[in-house]
């Protein structure tokens, strides 16, 4: 049975987006719609309100016509439509299309993503303002297919936002910085190809920035048969003197357990924050585990408490999910659903006796959940 929380609701959906104010408005000769408004980075603004940095996946209303499928691409300040023959692609996943043949997995997207700042009240219960004038759209060739999945951290009064930038050049992590979380400076690429879900810890360890990363690949080496770990994607660690130049940490981070398929794939969720769990202080990390099922899998949110001085040490972890997908919340949006069974946590803020947790629900909408601090326990 799914856990009931004091507050658990959708706060921002595709219906709340005004595409007349989109960065793409009037700049491509095709009708678009909001495929999803989801996976929001979250932080607390200087005025005490919360800010969501919402990923807007803006898709072509009719991507297929004339025996071709089309994709949106940014180029030198303009947006272009690329056409691919249907005979060359696989369209089984509605979020993308895969090129047939060749020696590598090559894909293109049916949408282009940009980031929309949405200001909420201090508890995340109401939208206060949507800052279309502060939207973040592609600005460089390594972002030509979009900017995705922001994660925001505040350290010493400065905001750091990691995003996934998508292009044929590379699938990289990029960094933005800000003094107010509304006006952002693009600092450039900080992690190279297919190293994403980068979460900067909300505080330094021994004077250094720390981050969780999740590099992907097509080949992993097996653990011994009796090992408690399963080979595959894991949540790794990196350190930096300045948040720009990162060195992978020698010790492993959070790894998938061999005894369950619920975390056969995994990746970072919300930036780790200092917390106390069962009387022990450390870095609370919310992360996602993926159980194989259908095309996408079942995404759930789990937690781990990491040692305050050595975040490669796990002090406690949850084998049961903290958050499950919430299909009941999506009933008003059933006609918009294109994937199911996905909760993808991307932000956390302190609400006093509870954590305010921001997630993407079904790659469609933004979900805010109030999780009592006492509910996070290893007992």
PDB file of C-alpha atoms in Angstrom, residues 18-328:
ATOM      1  CA  UNK A  18       1.666  29.413 -21.552  1.00  0.00           C
ATOM      2  CA  UNK A  19       3.436  28.467 -24.774  1.00  0.00           C
ATOM      3  CA  UNK A  20       2.822  31.944 -26.152  1.00  0.00           C
ATOM      4  CA  UNK A  21       5.650  32.935 -23.762  1.00  0.00           C
ATOM      5  CA  UNK A  22       7.919  29.994 -24.633  1.00  0.00           C
ATOM      6  CA  UNK A  23      11.444  30.659 -25.968  1.00  0.00           C
ATOM      7  CA  UNK A  24      10.288  28.806 -29.130  1.00  0.00           C
ATOM      8  CA  UNK A  25       7.159  30.916 -29.662  1.00  0.00           C
ATOM      9  CA  UNK A  26       7.000  32.238 -33.232  1.00  0.00           C
ATOM     10  CA  UNK A  27      10.394  30.775 -34.079  1.00  0.00           C
ATOM     11  CA  UNK A  28       9.454  27.480 -35.777  1.00  0.00           C
ATOM     12  CA  UNK A  29       6.889  26.868 -38.473  1.00  0.00           C
ATOM     13  CA  UNK A  30       5.002  24.123 -36.642  1.00  0.00           C
ATOM     14  CA  UNK A  31       2.459  23.737 -33.860  1.00  0.00           C
ATOM     15  CA  UNK A  32       3.874  22.566 -30.525  1.00  0.00           C
ATOM     16  CA  UNK A  33       2.412  21.393 -27.235  1.00  0.00           C
ATOM     17  CA  UNK A  34       3.714  20.648 -23.729  1.00  0.00           C
ATOM     18  CA  UNK A  35       4.651  16.968 -23.587  1.00  0.00           C
ATOM     19  CA  UNK A  36       5.668  17.387 -19.943  1.00  0.00           C
ATOM     20  CA  UNK A  37       6.295  19.992 -17.232  1.00  0.00           C
ATOM     21  CA  UNK A  38       8.333  17.892 -14.832  1.00  0.00           C
ATOM     22  CA  UNK A  39      11.584  16.984 -13.012  1.00  0.00           C
ATOM     23  CA  UNK A  40      11.889  20.316 -11.153  1.00  0.00           C
ATOM     24  CA  UNK A  41      15.066  21.404  -9.446  1.00  0.00           C
ATOM     25  CA  UNK A  42      14.142  23.167  -6.200  1.00  0.00           C
ATOM     26  CA  UNK A  43      15.711  25.699  -3.835  1.00  0.00           C
ATOM     27  CA  UNK A  44      14.672  28.349  -1.351  1.00  0.00           C
ATOM     28  CA  UNK A  45      14.796  31.936  -2.582  1.00  0.00           C
ATOM     29  CA  UNK A  46      16.182  34.829  -0.518  1.00  0.00           C
ATOM     30  CA  UNK A  47      12.566  35.945   0.163  1.00  0.00           C
ATOM     31  CA  UNK A  48      11.768  32.572   1.785  1.00  0.00           C
ATOM     32  CA  UNK A  49       9.646  31.223  -1.052  1.00  0.00           C
ATOM     33  CA  UNK A  50      10.526  28.060  -2.923  1.00  0.00           C
ATOM     34  CA  UNK A  51      11.639  28.054  -6.537  1.00  0.00           C
ATOM     35  CA  UNK A  52      11.038  25.186  -8.936  1.00  0.00           C
ATOM     36  CA  UNK A  53      13.142  25.077 -12.089  1.00  0.00           C
ATOM     37  CA  UNK A  54      10.699  23.073 -14.207  1.00  0.00           C
ATOM     38  CA  UNK A  55      11.731  21.140 -17.280  1.00  0.00           C
ATOM     39  CA  UNK A  56       9.340  21.987 -20.120  1.00  0.00           C
ATOM     40  CA  UNK A  57       9.447  19.374 -22.859  1.00  0.00           C
ATOM     41  CA  UNK A  58       7.945  21.186 -25.845  1.00  0.00           C
ATOM     42  CA  UNK A  59       7.045  18.770 -28.614  1.00  0.00           C
ATOM     43  CA  UNK A  60       5.780  18.935 -32.165  1.00  0.00           C
ATOM     44  CA  UNK A  61       2.032  18.401 -32.345  1.00  0.00           C
ATOM     45  CA  UNK A  62       2.467  16.368 -35.544  1.00  0.00           C
ATOM     46  CA  UNK A  63       6.065  15.119 -35.695  1.00  0.00           C
ATOM     47  CA  UNK A  64       5.245  12.636 -38.464  1.00  0.00           C
ATOM     48  CA  UNK A  65       4.142  13.759 -41.896  1.00  0.00           C
ATOM     49  CA  UNK A  66       5.214  12.950 -45.449  1.00  0.00           C
ATOM     50  CA  UNK A  67       6.754   9.597 -44.361  1.00  0.00           C
ATOM     51  CA  UNK A  68       9.215  11.515 -42.176  1.00  0.00           C
ATOM     52  CA  UNK A  69       9.565  12.170 -38.456  1.00  0.00           C
ATOM     53  CA  UNK A  70      10.806  15.563 -37.324  1.00  0.00           C
ATOM     54  CA  UNK A  71      12.877  16.845 -34.408  1.00  0.00           C
ATOM     55  CA  UNK A  72      13.440  20.381 -33.086  1.00  0.00           C
ATOM     56  CA  UNK A  73      17.041  21.587 -32.922  1.00  0.00           C
ATOM     57  CA  UNK A  74      18.585  24.878 -31.771  1.00  0.00           C
ATOM     58  CA  UNK A  75      21.273  26.397 -34.018  1.00  0.00           C
ATOM     59  CA  UNK A  76      22.974  29.769 -33.563  1.00  0.00           C
ATOM     60  CA  UNK A  77      20.002  31.383 -31.857  1.00  0.00           C
ATOM     61  CA  UNK A  78      17.323  29.907 -34.140  1.00  0.00           C
ATOM     62  CA  UNK A  79      15.243  26.716 -34.037  1.00  0.00           C
ATOM     63  CA  UNK A  80      15.175  24.295 -36.952  1.00  0.00           C
ATOM     64  CA  UNK A  81      13.211  21.177 -37.894  1.00  0.00           C
ATOM     65  CA  UNK A  82      15.193  18.092 -38.924  1.00  0.00           C
ATOM     66  CA  UNK A  83      13.410  15.395 -40.981  1.00  0.00           C
ATOM     67  CA  UNK A  84      14.235  11.678 -40.769  1.00  0.00           C
ATOM     68  CA  UNK A  85      12.705   8.929 -42.982  1.00  0.00           C
ATOM     69  CA  UNK A  86      10.398   6.689 -40.925  1.00  0.00           C
ATOM     70  CA  UNK A  87      12.090   3.638 -42.439  1.00  0.00           C
ATOM     71  CA  UNK A  88      15.288   4.556 -40.568  1.00  0.00           C
ATOM     72  CA  UNK A  89      13.854   4.944 -37.052  1.00  0.00           C
ATOM     73  CA  UNK A  90      12.139   3.091 -34.185  1.00  0.00           C
ATOM     74  CA  UNK A  91       9.391   5.121 -32.480  1.00  0.00           C
ATOM     75  CA  UNK A  92       8.321   2.660 -29.712  1.00  0.00           C
ATOM     76  CA  UNK A  93       9.288   5.127 -26.935  1.00  0.00           C
ATOM     77  CA  UNK A  94       7.160   8.295 -27.259  1.00  0.00           C
ATOM     78  CA  UNK A  95       9.914  10.473 -25.809  1.00  0.00           C
ATOM     79  CA  UNK A  96      12.414   9.759 -28.572  1.00  0.00           C
ATOM     80  CA  UNK A  97      13.136   7.858 -31.750  1.00  0.00           C
ATOM     81  CA  UNK A  98      16.040   5.491 -32.276  1.00  0.00           C
ATOM     82  CA  UNK A  99      18.045   5.212 -35.480  1.00  0.00           C
ATOM     83  CA  UNK A 100      18.059   1.714 -36.942  1.00  0.00           C
ATOM     84  CA  UNK A 101      21.304   0.016 -37.879  1.00  0.00           C
ATOM     85  CA  UNK A 102      24.848   1.176 -37.180  1.00  0.00           C
ATOM     86  CA  UNK A 103      27.184   0.079 -34.443  1.00  0.00           C
ATOM     87  CA  UNK A 104      25.957   2.450 -31.710  1.00  0.00           C
ATOM     88  CA  UNK A 105      22.686   3.443 -30.071  1.00  0.00           C
ATOM     89  CA  UNK A 106      21.777   6.756 -31.720  1.00  0.00           C
ATOM     90  CA  UNK A 107      18.597   8.666 -30.978  1.00  0.00           C
ATOM     91  CA  UNK A 108      16.817  11.963 -31.453  1.00  0.00           C
ATOM     92  CA  UNK A 109      14.052  13.532 -29.376  1.00  0.00           C
ATOM     93  CA  UNK A 110      10.447  14.308 -30.213  1.00  0.00           C
ATOM     94  CA  UNK A 111      10.684  17.424 -28.033  1.00  0.00           C
ATOM     95  CA  UNK A 112      13.113  20.144 -27.027  1.00  0.00           C
ATOM     96  CA  UNK A 113      13.417  20.949 -23.313  1.00  0.00           C
ATOM     97  CA  UNK A 114      13.902  24.322 -21.654  1.00  0.00           C
ATOM     98  CA  UNK A 115      13.726  25.400 -18.007  1.00  0.00           C
ATOM     99  CA  UNK A 116      10.959  27.535 -16.505  1.00  0.00           C
ATOM    100  CA  UNK A 117      11.367  29.143 -13.043  1.00  0.00           C
ATOM    101  CA  UNK A 118       8.144  28.713 -11.032  1.00  0.00           C
ATOM    102  CA  UNK A 119       7.972  30.455  -7.662  1.00  0.00           C
ATOM    103  CA  UNK A 120       5.938  28.752  -4.912  1.00  0.00           C
ATOM    104  CA  UNK A 121       4.983  29.832  -1.413  1.00  0.00           C
ATOM    105  CA  UNK A 122       7.259  28.790   1.441  1.00  0.00           C
ATOM    106  CA  UNK A 123       5.543  25.406   1.904  1.00  0.00           C
ATOM    107  CA  UNK A 124       5.225  24.588  -1.784  1.00  0.00           C
ATOM    108  CA  UNK A 125       1.423  24.518  -1.701  1.00  0.00           C
ATOM    109  CA  UNK A 126       0.645  27.358  -4.149  1.00  0.00           C
ATOM    110  CA  UNK A 127       2.181  28.956  -7.229  1.00  0.00           C
ATOM    111  CA  UNK A 128       3.115  32.583  -6.545  1.00  0.00           C
ATOM    112  CA  UNK A 129       4.590  33.589  -9.911  1.00  0.00           C
ATOM    113  CA  UNK A 130       5.835  32.025 -13.138  1.00  0.00           C
ATOM    114  CA  UNK A 131       8.994  33.802 -14.301  1.00  0.00           C
ATOM    115  CA  UNK A 132       8.830  33.427 -18.099  1.00  0.00           C
ATOM    116  CA  UNK A 133      11.317  36.279 -18.492  1.00  0.00           C
ATOM    117  CA  UNK A 134      13.921  34.199 -16.632  1.00  0.00           C
ATOM    118  CA  UNK A 135      13.467  30.980 -18.653  1.00  0.00           C
ATOM    119  CA  UNK A 136      16.623  29.083 -19.622  1.00  0.00           C
ATOM    120  CA  UNK A 137      16.858  27.865 -23.212  1.00  0.00           C
ATOM    121  CA  UNK A 138      19.755  26.424 -25.272  1.00  0.00           C
ATOM    122  CA  UNK A 139      22.635  28.865 -25.766  1.00  0.00           C
ATOM    123  CA  UNK A 140      25.455  26.650 -27.043  1.00  0.00           C
ATOM    124  CA  UNK A 141      25.899  23.890 -29.623  1.00  0.00           C
ATOM    125  CA  UNK A 142      26.247  21.282 -26.857  1.00  0.00           C
ATOM    126  CA  UNK A 143      22.642  22.134 -25.847  1.00  0.00           C
ATOM    127  CA  UNK A 144      21.063  22.007 -29.315  1.00  0.00           C
ATOM    128  CA  UNK A 145      18.524  19.316 -28.344  1.00  0.00           C
ATOM    129  CA  UNK A 146      17.670  20.964 -25.039  1.00  0.00           C
ATOM    130  CA  UNK A 147      18.438  21.648 -21.374  1.00  0.00           C
ATOM    131  CA  UNK A 148      17.037  19.099 -18.929  1.00  0.00           C
ATOM    132  CA  UNK A 149      16.564  18.064 -15.299  1.00  0.00           C
ATOM    133  CA  UNK A 150      17.951  20.890 -13.161  1.00  0.00           C
ATOM    134  CA  UNK A 151      19.274  20.244  -9.653  1.00  0.00           C
ATOM    135  CA  UNK A 152      19.938  23.287  -7.451  1.00  0.00           C
ATOM    136  CA  UNK A 153      22.225  23.645  -4.445  1.00  0.00           C
ATOM    137  CA  UNK A 154      22.890  26.680  -2.260  1.00  0.00           C
ATOM    138  CA  UNK A 155      26.316  26.960  -0.623  1.00  0.00           C
ATOM    139  CA  UNK A 156      27.602  30.009   1.263  1.00  0.00           C
ATOM    140  CA  UNK A 157      24.921  32.260  -0.222  1.00  0.00           C
ATOM    141  CA  UNK A 158      25.557  31.244  -3.837  1.00  0.00           C
ATOM    142  CA  UNK A 159      23.375  28.997  -5.992  1.00  0.00           C
ATOM    143  CA  UNK A 160      24.756  26.200  -8.175  1.00  0.00           C
ATOM    144  CA  UNK A 161      22.527  24.500 -10.739  1.00  0.00           C
ATOM    145  CA  UNK A 162      23.511  21.409 -12.690  1.00  0.00           C
ATOM    146  CA  UNK A 163      21.598  20.497 -15.844  1.00  0.00           C
ATOM    147  CA  UNK A 164      21.813  17.844 -18.524  1.00  0.00           C
ATOM    148  CA  UNK A 165      22.651  19.364 -21.918  1.00  0.00           C
ATOM    149  CA  UNK A 166      21.775  17.266 -24.953  1.00  0.00           C
ATOM    150  CA  UNK A 167      23.378  17.348 -28.404  1.00  0.00           C
ATOM    151  CA  UNK A 168      25.055  15.129 -31.024  1.00  0.00           C
ATOM    152  CA  UNK A 169      28.377  16.438 -29.687  1.00  0.00           C
ATOM    153  CA  UNK A 170      27.866  14.909 -26.243  1.00  0.00           C
ATOM    154  CA  UNK A 171      25.296  14.187 -23.531  1.00  0.00           C
ATOM    155  CA  UNK A 172      26.882  16.233 -20.783  1.00  0.00           C
ATOM    156  CA  UNK A 173      26.349  17.936 -17.427  1.00  0.00           C
ATOM    157  CA  UNK A 174      26.500  21.725 -17.458  1.00  0.00           C
ATOM    158  CA  UNK A 175      26.735  24.190 -14.571  1.00  0.00           C
ATOM    159  CA  UNK A 176      24.932  27.485 -13.984  1.00  0.00           C
ATOM    160  CA  UNK A 177      25.589  29.845 -11.060  1.00  0.00           C
ATOM    161  CA  UNK A 178      23.529  32.642  -9.536  1.00  0.00           C
ATOM    162  CA  UNK A 179      23.350  35.028  -6.600  1.00  0.00           C
ATOM    163  CA  UNK A 180      19.533  35.012  -6.446  1.00  0.00           C
ATOM    164  CA  UNK A 181      18.400  31.751  -8.179  1.00  0.00           C
ATOM    165  CA  UNK A 182      16.579  33.752 -10.874  1.00  0.00           C
ATOM    166  CA  UNK A 183      19.380  35.281 -12.981  1.00  0.00           C
ATOM    167  CA  UNK A 184      21.770  32.515 -14.009  1.00  0.00           C
ATOM    168  CA  UNK A 185      25.210  32.457 -15.656  1.00  0.00           C
ATOM    169  CA  UNK A 186      26.124  29.469 -17.823  1.00  0.00           C
ATOM    170  CA  UNK A 187      29.573  28.310 -16.696  1.00  0.00           C
ATOM    171  CA  UNK A 188      29.850  25.513 -19.276  1.00  0.00           C
ATOM    172  CA  UNK A 189      30.378  21.750 -19.278  1.00  0.00           C
ATOM    173  CA  UNK A 190      31.591  20.201 -16.022  1.00  0.00           C
ATOM    174  CA  UNK A 191      31.069  16.473 -16.711  1.00  0.00           C
ATOM    175  CA  UNK A 192      31.540  14.852 -20.101  1.00  0.00           C
ATOM    176  CA  UNK A 193      29.494  12.452 -22.200  1.00  0.00           C
ATOM    177  CA  UNK A 194      26.780  10.354 -20.497  1.00  0.00           C
ATOM    178  CA  UNK A 195      27.686  11.411 -16.982  1.00  0.00           C
ATOM    179  CA  UNK A 196      24.448  12.892 -15.652  1.00  0.00           C
ATOM    180  CA  UNK A 197      22.237  13.115 -12.556  1.00  0.00           C
ATOM    181  CA  UNK A 198      24.944  15.292 -10.996  1.00  0.00           C
ATOM    182  CA  UNK A 199      23.961  16.542  -7.545  1.00  0.00           C
ATOM    183  CA  UNK A 200      26.184  18.961  -5.636  1.00  0.00           C
ATOM    184  CA  UNK A 201      26.049  18.458  -1.861  1.00  0.00           C
ATOM    185  CA  UNK A 202      24.447  21.382  -0.026  1.00  0.00           C
ATOM    186  CA  UNK A 203      27.626  22.170   1.887  1.00  0.00           C
ATOM    187  CA  UNK A 204      31.343  21.471   1.671  1.00  0.00           C
ATOM    188  CA  UNK A 205      33.294  18.577   3.178  1.00  0.00           C
ATOM    189  CA  UNK A 206      36.776  19.495   4.419  1.00  0.00           C
ATOM    190  CA  UNK A 207      36.656  22.671   2.341  1.00  0.00           C
ATOM    191  CA  UNK A 208      35.774  20.917  -0.942  1.00  0.00           C
ATOM    192  CA  UNK A 209      32.663  20.723  -3.062  1.00  0.00           C
ATOM    193  CA  UNK A 210      31.273  17.193  -3.300  1.00  0.00           C
ATOM    194  CA  UNK A 211      28.879  15.784  -5.870  1.00  0.00           C
ATOM    195  CA  UNK A 212      27.100  12.601  -6.764  1.00  0.00           C
ATOM    196  CA  UNK A 213      27.389  11.546 -10.413  1.00  0.00           C
ATOM    197  CA  UNK A 214      25.993   8.712 -12.510  1.00  0.00           C
ATOM    198  CA  UNK A 215      28.136   7.759 -15.516  1.00  0.00           C
ATOM    199  CA  UNK A 216      26.539   5.335 -17.966  1.00  0.00           C
ATOM    200  CA  UNK A 217      28.010   2.749 -20.278  1.00  0.00           C
ATOM    201  CA  UNK A 218      27.180  -0.428 -22.156  1.00  0.00           C
ATOM    202  CA  UNK A 219      29.675  -2.649 -20.307  1.00  0.00           C
ATOM    203  CA  UNK A 220      30.119  -3.431 -16.609  1.00  0.00           C
ATOM    204  CA  UNK A 221      32.295  -6.043 -14.899  1.00  0.00           C
ATOM    205  CA  UNK A 222      30.697  -8.660 -12.680  1.00  0.00           C
ATOM    206  CA  UNK A 223      30.955  -8.703  -8.897  1.00  0.00           C
ATOM    207  CA  UNK A 224      31.812 -12.100  -7.346  1.00  0.00           C
ATOM    208  CA  UNK A 225      28.795 -14.464  -7.155  1.00  0.00           C
ATOM    209  CA  UNK A 226      28.493 -14.042  -3.368  1.00  0.00           C
ATOM    210  CA  UNK A 227      28.717 -10.220  -3.457  1.00  0.00           C
ATOM    211  CA  UNK A 228      25.915  -8.090  -2.023  1.00  0.00           C
ATOM    212  CA  UNK A 229      26.249  -5.799  -5.060  1.00  0.00           C
ATOM    213  CA  UNK A 230      24.912  -6.032  -8.598  1.00  0.00           C
ATOM    214  CA  UNK A 231      26.949  -4.807 -11.571  1.00  0.00           C
ATOM    215  CA  UNK A 232      25.473  -1.871 -13.456  1.00  0.00           C
ATOM    216  CA  UNK A 233      24.944   1.878 -13.137  1.00  0.00           C
ATOM    217  CA  UNK A 234      25.736   3.256  -9.689  1.00  0.00           C
ATOM    218  CA  UNK A 235      25.848   6.610  -7.948  1.00  0.00           C
ATOM    219  CA  UNK A 236      29.477   7.701  -7.859  1.00  0.00           C
ATOM    220  CA  UNK A 237      31.209  10.604  -6.117  1.00  0.00           C
ATOM    221  CA  UNK A 238      33.458  13.466  -7.197  1.00  0.00           C
ATOM    222  CA  UNK A 239      35.172  16.386  -5.463  1.00  0.00           C
ATOM    223  CA  UNK A 240      36.153  19.864  -6.615  1.00  0.00           C
ATOM    224  CA  UNK A 241      37.959  22.937  -5.280  1.00  0.00           C
ATOM    225  CA  UNK A 242      35.674  25.347  -7.200  1.00  0.00           C
ATOM    226  CA  UNK A 243      32.599  23.440  -8.524  1.00  0.00           C
ATOM    227  CA  UNK A 244      34.063  23.695 -12.038  1.00  0.00           C
ATOM    228  CA  UNK A 245      36.868  21.117 -12.060  1.00  0.00           C
ATOM    229  CA  UNK A 246      35.860  17.687 -10.764  1.00  0.00           C
ATOM    230  CA  UNK A 247      37.934  14.647  -9.770  1.00  0.00           C
ATOM    231  CA  UNK A 248      36.180  11.284  -9.417  1.00  0.00           C
ATOM    232  CA  UNK A 249      36.428   9.953  -5.860  1.00  0.00           C
ATOM    233  CA  UNK A 250      38.368   6.694  -5.538  1.00  0.00           C
ATOM    234  CA  UNK A 251      35.812   4.891  -3.361  1.00  0.00           C
ATOM    235  CA  UNK A 252      32.392   3.816  -4.701  1.00  0.00           C
ATOM    236  CA  UNK A 253      29.206   5.560  -3.705  1.00  0.00           C
ATOM    237  CA  UNK A 254      25.697   4.055  -3.633  1.00  0.00           C
ATOM    238  CA  UNK A 255      25.533   0.752  -5.509  1.00  0.00           C
ATOM    239  CA  UNK A 256      22.637  -1.510  -6.567  1.00  0.00           C
ATOM    240  CA  UNK A 257      21.969  -4.454  -4.240  1.00  0.00           C
ATOM    241  CA  UNK A 258      22.104  -7.947  -5.720  1.00  0.00           C
ATOM    242  CA  UNK A 259      19.044  -9.225  -3.817  1.00  0.00           C
ATOM    243  CA  UNK A 260      16.514  -6.929  -5.476  1.00  0.00           C
ATOM    244  CA  UNK A 261      15.626  -5.962  -9.019  1.00  0.00           C
ATOM    245  CA  UNK A 262      13.880  -2.802  -7.762  1.00  0.00           C
ATOM    246  CA  UNK A 263      17.198  -0.951  -8.032  1.00  0.00           C
ATOM    247  CA  UNK A 264      18.562  -2.725 -11.102  1.00  0.00           C
ATOM    248  CA  UNK A 265      19.147   0.796 -12.410  1.00  0.00           C
ATOM    249  CA  UNK A 266      19.714   3.789 -10.176  1.00  0.00           C
ATOM    250  CA  UNK A 267      20.686   7.448 -10.177  1.00  0.00           C
ATOM    251  CA  UNK A 268      20.790  10.532  -8.011  1.00  0.00           C
ATOM    252  CA  UNK A 269      17.611  12.381  -7.057  1.00  0.00           C
ATOM    253  CA  UNK A 270      17.785  15.411  -4.759  1.00  0.00           C
ATOM    254  CA  UNK A 271      21.053  17.126  -3.775  1.00  0.00           C
ATOM    255  CA  UNK A 272      22.271  15.649  -0.464  1.00  0.00           C
ATOM    256  CA  UNK A 273      21.452  17.784   2.594  1.00  0.00           C
ATOM    257  CA  UNK A 274      22.641  17.570   6.202  1.00  0.00           C
ATOM    258  CA  UNK A 275      20.125  15.711   8.329  1.00  0.00           C
ATOM    259  CA  UNK A 276      19.737  13.629  11.475  1.00  0.00           C
ATOM    260  CA  UNK A 277      18.334  10.124  11.133  1.00  0.00           C
ATOM    261  CA  UNK A 278      17.944   7.875  14.173  1.00  0.00           C
ATOM    262  CA  UNK A 279      20.271  10.128  16.171  1.00  0.00           C
ATOM    263  CA  UNK A 280      23.047  10.067  13.568  1.00  0.00           C
ATOM    264  CA  UNK A 281      24.016  13.117  11.528  1.00  0.00           C
ATOM    265  CA  UNK A 282      25.034  12.864   7.906  1.00  0.00           C
ATOM    266  CA  UNK A 283      24.099  13.675   4.333  1.00  0.00           C
ATOM    267  CA  UNK A 284      20.574  12.623   3.426  1.00  0.00           C
ATOM    268  CA  UNK A 285      20.532  11.441  -0.179  1.00  0.00           C
ATOM    269  CA  UNK A 286      17.270  10.775  -2.026  1.00  0.00           C
ATOM    270  CA  UNK A 287      17.842   8.691  -5.144  1.00  0.00           C
ATOM    271  CA  UNK A 288      15.853   6.729  -7.700  1.00  0.00           C
ATOM    272  CA  UNK A 289      15.818   3.013  -8.295  1.00  0.00           C
ATOM    273  CA  UNK A 290      14.331   1.487 -11.440  1.00  0.00           C
ATOM    274  CA  UNK A 291      12.662  -1.914 -11.579  1.00  0.00           C
ATOM    275  CA  UNK A 292      12.635  -3.368 -15.110  1.00  0.00           C
ATOM    276  CA  UNK A 293       9.107  -3.297 -16.525  1.00  0.00           C
ATOM    277  CA  UNK A 294       7.851  -2.388 -19.973  1.00  0.00           C
ATOM    278  CA  UNK A 295       9.678   0.213 -22.048  1.00  0.00           C
ATOM    279  CA  UNK A 296      10.633   2.641 -19.253  1.00  0.00           C
ATOM    280  CA  UNK A 297      10.561   0.661 -15.986  1.00  0.00           C
ATOM    281  CA  UNK A 298       9.095   1.508 -12.560  1.00  0.00           C
ATOM    282  CA  UNK A 299      10.837   4.479 -10.912  1.00  0.00           C
ATOM    283  CA  UNK A 300      10.715   4.858  -7.119  1.00  0.00           C
ATOM    284  CA  UNK A 301      12.513   7.096  -4.604  1.00  0.00           C
ATOM    285  CA  UNK A 302      14.792   5.651  -1.902  1.00  0.00           C
ATOM    286  CA  UNK A 303      17.009   7.259   0.738  1.00  0.00           C
ATOM    287  CA  UNK A 304      20.498   6.750   2.141  1.00  0.00           C
ATOM    288  CA  UNK A 305      22.257   8.575   4.984  1.00  0.00           C
ATOM    289  CA  UNK A 306      25.936   9.200   4.145  1.00  0.00           C
ATOM    290  CA  UNK A 307      28.726   9.894   6.620  1.00  0.00           C
ATOM    291  CA  UNK A 308      29.214  13.620   7.169  1.00  0.00           C
ATOM    292  CA  UNK A 309      33.013  13.476   6.811  1.00  0.00           C
ATOM    293  CA  UNK A 310      33.313  10.598   4.319  1.00  0.00           C
ATOM    294  CA  UNK A 311      30.256  10.485   2.031  1.00  0.00           C
ATOM    295  CA  UNK A 312      31.434   7.190   0.522  1.00  0.00           C
ATOM    296  CA  UNK A 313      30.282   5.542   3.796  1.00  0.00           C
ATOM    297  CA  UNK A 314      26.579   4.719   4.057  1.00  0.00           C
ATOM    298  CA  UNK A 315      25.311   4.922   7.644  1.00  0.00           C
ATOM    299  CA  UNK A 316      21.764   3.806   6.866  1.00  0.00           C
ATOM    300  CA  UNK A 317      19.639   3.137   3.815  1.00  0.00           C
ATOM    301  CA  UNK A 318      16.086   2.208   2.858  1.00  0.00           C
ATOM    302  CA  UNK A 319      15.362  -1.025   1.044  1.00  0.00           C
ATOM    303  CA  UNK A 320      11.695  -0.075   0.914  1.00  0.00           C
ATOM    304  CA  UNK A 321      10.837   2.954  -1.242  1.00  0.00           C
ATOM    305  CA  UNK A 322      10.194   6.310   0.363  1.00  0.00           C
ATOM    306  CA  UNK A 323       8.053   7.501  -2.559  1.00  0.00           C
ATOM    307  CA  UNK A 324       6.107   5.398  -5.044  1.00  0.00           C
ATOM    308  CA  UNK A 325       4.471   6.561  -8.257  1.00  0.00           C
ATOM    309  CA  UNK A 326       1.076   8.121  -7.480  1.00  0.00           C
ATOM    310  CA  UNK A 327      -1.386   7.287 -10.275  1.00  0.00           C
ATOM    311  CA  UNK A 328      -4.247   8.757  -8.241  1.00  0.00           C
TER     312      UNK A 328
END
